[in-house]
Coordinates of N, CA and C in Angstrom, one line a residue:
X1 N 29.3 45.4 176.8 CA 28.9 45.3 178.1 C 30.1 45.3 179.1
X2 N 29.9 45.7 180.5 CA 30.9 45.3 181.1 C 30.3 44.5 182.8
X3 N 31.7 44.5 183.0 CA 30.6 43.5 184.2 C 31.6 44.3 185.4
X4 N 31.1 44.4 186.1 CA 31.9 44.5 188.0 C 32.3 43.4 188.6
X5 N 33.9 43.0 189.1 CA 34.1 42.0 189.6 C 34.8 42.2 191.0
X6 N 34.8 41.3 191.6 CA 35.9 40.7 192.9 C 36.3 39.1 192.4
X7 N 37.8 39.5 191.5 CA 38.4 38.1 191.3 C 38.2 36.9 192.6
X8 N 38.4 37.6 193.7 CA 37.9 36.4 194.8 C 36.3 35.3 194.8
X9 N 35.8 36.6 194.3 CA 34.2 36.0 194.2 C 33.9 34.8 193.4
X10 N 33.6 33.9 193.8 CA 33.1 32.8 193.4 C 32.0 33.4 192.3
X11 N 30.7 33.6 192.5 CA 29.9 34.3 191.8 C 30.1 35.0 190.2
X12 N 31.5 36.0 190.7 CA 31.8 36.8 189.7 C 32.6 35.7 188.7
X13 N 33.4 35.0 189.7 CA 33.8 33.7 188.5 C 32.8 33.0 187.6
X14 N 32.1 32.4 188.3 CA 31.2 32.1 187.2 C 30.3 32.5 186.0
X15 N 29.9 34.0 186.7 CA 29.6 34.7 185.4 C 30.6 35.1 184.5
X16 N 32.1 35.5 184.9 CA 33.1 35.3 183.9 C 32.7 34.0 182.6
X17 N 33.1 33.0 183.5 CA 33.0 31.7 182.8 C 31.3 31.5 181.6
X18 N 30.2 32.2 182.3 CA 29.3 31.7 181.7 C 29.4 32.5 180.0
X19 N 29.7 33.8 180.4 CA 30.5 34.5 179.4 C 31.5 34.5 178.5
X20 N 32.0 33.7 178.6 CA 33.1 33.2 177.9 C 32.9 32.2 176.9
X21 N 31.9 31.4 178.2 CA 31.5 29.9 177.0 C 30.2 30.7 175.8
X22 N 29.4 31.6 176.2 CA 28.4 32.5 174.9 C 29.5 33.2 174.1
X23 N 30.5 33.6 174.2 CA 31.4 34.4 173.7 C 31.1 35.8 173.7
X24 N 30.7 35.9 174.9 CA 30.4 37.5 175.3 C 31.6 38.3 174.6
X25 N 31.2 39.9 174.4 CA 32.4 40.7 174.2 C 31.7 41.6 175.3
X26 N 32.8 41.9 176.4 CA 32.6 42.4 177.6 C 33.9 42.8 178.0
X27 N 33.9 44.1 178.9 CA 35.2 44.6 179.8 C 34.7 43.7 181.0
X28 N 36.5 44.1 181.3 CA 35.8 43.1 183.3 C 36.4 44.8 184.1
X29 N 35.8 45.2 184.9 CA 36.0 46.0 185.9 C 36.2 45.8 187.1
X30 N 37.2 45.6 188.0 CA 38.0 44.9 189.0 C 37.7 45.9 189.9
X31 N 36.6 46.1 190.6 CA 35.6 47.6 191.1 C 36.4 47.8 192.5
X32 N 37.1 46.8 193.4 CA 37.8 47.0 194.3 C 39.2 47.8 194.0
X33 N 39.8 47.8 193.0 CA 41.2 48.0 192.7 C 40.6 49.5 191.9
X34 N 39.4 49.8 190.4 CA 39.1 50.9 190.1 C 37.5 51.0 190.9
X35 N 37.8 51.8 191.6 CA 37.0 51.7 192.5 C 35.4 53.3 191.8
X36 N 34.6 52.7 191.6 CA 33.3 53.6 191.5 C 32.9 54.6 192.1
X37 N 33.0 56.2 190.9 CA 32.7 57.2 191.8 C 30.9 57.3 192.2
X38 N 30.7 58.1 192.8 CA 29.5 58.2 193.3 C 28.6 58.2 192.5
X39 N 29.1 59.5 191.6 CA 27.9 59.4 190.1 C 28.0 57.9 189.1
X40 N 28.5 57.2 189.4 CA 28.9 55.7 188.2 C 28.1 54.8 189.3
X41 N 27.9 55.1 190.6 CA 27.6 54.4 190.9 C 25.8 54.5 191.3
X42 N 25.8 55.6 191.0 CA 24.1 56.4 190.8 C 23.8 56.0 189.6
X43 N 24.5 55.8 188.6 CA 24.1 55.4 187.3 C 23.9 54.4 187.1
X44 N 24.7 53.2 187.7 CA 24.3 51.9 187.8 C 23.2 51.4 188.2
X45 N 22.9 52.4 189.7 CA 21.7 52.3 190.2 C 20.5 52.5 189.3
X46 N 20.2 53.6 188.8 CA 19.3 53.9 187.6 C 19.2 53.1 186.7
X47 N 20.6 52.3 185.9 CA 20.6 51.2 185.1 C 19.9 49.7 185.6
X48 N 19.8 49.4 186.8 CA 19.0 48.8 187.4 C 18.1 48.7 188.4
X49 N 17.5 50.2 188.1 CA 16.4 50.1 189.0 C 16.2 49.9 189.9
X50 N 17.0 50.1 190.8 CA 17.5 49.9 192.6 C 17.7 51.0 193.3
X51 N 17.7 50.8 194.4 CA 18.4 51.9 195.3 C 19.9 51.0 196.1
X52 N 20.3 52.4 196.7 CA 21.6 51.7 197.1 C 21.7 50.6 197.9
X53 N 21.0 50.2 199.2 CA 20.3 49.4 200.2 C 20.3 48.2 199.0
X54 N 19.5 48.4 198.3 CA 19.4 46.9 197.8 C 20.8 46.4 197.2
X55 N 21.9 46.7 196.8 CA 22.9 46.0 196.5 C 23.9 46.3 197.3
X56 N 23.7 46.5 198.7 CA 24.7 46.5 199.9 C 25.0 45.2 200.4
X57 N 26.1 45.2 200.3 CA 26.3 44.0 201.4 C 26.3 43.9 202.5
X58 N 25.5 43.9 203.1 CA 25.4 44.3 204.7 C 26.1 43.2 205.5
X59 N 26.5 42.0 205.3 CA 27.0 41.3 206.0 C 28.7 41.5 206.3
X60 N 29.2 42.6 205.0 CA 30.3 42.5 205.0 C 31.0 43.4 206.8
X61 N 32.2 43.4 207.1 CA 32.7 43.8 208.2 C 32.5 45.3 208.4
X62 N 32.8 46.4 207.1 CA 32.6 47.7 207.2 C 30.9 48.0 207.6
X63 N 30.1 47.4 207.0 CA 28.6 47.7 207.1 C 28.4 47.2 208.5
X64 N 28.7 46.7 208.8 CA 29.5 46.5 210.6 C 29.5 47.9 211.7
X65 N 30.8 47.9 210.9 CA 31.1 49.0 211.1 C 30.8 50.3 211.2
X66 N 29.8 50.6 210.2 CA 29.2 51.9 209.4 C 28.2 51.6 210.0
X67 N 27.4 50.4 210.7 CA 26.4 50.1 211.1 C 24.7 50.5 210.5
X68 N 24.9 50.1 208.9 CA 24.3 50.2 208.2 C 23.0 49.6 208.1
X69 N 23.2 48.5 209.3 CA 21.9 47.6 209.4 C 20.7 48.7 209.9
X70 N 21.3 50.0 211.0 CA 20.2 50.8 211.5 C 20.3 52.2 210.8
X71 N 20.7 52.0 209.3 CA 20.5 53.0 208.6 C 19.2 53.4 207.7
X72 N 18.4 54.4 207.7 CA 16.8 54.2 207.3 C 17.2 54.1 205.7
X73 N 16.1 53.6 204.9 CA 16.3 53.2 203.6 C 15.1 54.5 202.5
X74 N 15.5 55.6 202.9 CA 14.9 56.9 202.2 C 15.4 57.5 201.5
X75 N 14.9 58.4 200.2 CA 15.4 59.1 199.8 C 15.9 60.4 200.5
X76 N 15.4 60.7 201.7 CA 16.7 61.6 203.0 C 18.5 61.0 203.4
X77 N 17.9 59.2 202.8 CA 18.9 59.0 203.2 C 20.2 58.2 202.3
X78 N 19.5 58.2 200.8 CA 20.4 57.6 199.6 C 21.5 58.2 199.7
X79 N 21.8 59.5 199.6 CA 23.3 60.0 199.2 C 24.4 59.5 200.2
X80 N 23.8 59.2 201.6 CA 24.5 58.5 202.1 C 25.0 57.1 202.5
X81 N 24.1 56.6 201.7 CA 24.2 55.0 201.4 C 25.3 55.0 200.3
X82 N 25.0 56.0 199.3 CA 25.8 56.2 197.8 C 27.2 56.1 198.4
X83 N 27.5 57.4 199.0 CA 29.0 57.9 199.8 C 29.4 56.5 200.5
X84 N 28.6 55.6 200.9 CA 29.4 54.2 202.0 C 29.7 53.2 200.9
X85 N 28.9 53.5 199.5 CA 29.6 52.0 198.9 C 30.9 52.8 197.6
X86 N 30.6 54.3 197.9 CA 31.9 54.4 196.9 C 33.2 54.3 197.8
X87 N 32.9 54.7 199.0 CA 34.1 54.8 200.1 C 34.4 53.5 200.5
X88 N 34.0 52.3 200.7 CA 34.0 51.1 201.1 C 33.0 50.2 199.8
X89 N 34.4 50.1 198.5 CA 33.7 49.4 197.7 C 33.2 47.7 197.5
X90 N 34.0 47.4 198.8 CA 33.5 45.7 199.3 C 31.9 45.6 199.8
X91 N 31.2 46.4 199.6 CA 30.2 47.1 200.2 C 29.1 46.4 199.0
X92 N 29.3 46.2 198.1 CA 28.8 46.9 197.0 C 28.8 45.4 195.9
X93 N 27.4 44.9 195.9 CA 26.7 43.6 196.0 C 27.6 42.8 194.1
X94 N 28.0 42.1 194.0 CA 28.7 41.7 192.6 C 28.0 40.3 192.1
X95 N 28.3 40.1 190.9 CA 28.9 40.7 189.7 C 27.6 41.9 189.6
X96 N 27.8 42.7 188.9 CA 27.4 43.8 188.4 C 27.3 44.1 186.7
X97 N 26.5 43.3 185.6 CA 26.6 43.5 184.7 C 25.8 44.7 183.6
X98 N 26.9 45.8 183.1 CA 25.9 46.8 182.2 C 25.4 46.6 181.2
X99 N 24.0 46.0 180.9 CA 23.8 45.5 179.3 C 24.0 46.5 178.3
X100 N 24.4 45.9 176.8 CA 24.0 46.6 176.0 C 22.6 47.6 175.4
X101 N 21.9 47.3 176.3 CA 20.7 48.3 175.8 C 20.5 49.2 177.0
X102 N 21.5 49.4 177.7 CA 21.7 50.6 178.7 C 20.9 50.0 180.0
X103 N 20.7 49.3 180.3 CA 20.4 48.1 181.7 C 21.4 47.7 182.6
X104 N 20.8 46.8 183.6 CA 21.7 46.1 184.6 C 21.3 45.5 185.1
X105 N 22.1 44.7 185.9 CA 21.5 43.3 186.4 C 22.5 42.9 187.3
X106 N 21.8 42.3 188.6 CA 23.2 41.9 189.4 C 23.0 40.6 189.2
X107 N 24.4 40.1 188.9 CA 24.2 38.6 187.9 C 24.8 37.5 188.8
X108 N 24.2 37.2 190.3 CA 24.6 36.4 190.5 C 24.0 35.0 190.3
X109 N 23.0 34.8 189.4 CA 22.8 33.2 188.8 C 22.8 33.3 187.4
X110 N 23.3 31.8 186.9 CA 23.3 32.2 185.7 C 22.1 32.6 185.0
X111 N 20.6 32.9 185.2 CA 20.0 33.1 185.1 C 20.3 34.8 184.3
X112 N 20.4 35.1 185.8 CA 20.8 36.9 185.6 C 22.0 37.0 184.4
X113 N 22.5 36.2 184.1 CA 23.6 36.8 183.1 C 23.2 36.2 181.8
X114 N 22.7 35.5 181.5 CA 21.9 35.2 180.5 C 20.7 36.2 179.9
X115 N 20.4 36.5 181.1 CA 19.2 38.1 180.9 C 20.2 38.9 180.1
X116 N 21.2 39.2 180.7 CA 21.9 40.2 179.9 C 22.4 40.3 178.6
X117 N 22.9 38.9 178.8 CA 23.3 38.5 177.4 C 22.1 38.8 176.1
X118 N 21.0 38.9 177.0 CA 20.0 38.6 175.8 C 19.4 40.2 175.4
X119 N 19.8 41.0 176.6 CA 19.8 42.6 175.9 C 20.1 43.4 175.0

């Protein structure tokens, strides 16, 4: 499995940690520094059954900026949601874990990472 992080994130910390104590075997992807191209991040999408809108951060300063709050949530309008979180990957809702049975999950309770674990 791997997971998507921001070392800053509190969140991603603790799913590190919940992972560590199960003895996960997992990559960590530091998605700010290797940053997700469009199709990895269509794929993720698919892997968890979302559209882009739902794992936006809309509160962050770019989506501000991009003014994403009055962006419509359509398939006219995905590819362009896609393009704002590969181009502004702070954008882009974490941890993010890829199960082993080709899934995903945005893991932020230990709940959600436990789900994965158990894929």
């Amino acid at each position: 499995m791997e997971i998507w992080i921001n070392p800053a994130c509190s969140k991603c910390r603790s799913a590190l940690t919940l992972l560590d104590a199960e003895g996960a075997d997992y990559t960590v992807r530091r998605y700010l520094e290797d940053v997700p191209t469009e199709d990895e991040i269509k794929a993720v999408l698919d892997r968890l059954g979302l559209e882009p809108w739902d794992i936006t951060r809309t509160q962050e300063a770019a989506a501000e900026e991009l003014g994403l709050r009055d962006w419509a949530r359509d398939a006219d309008t995905r590819e362009r949601w896609i393009a704002a979180l590969a181009a502004h990957p702070k954008l882009i809702q974490r941890p993010i874990i890829t199960a082993d049975d080709g899934t995903a999950v945005v893991a932020r309770t230990d709940e959600a990472v436990r789900d994965a674990l158990s894929r």
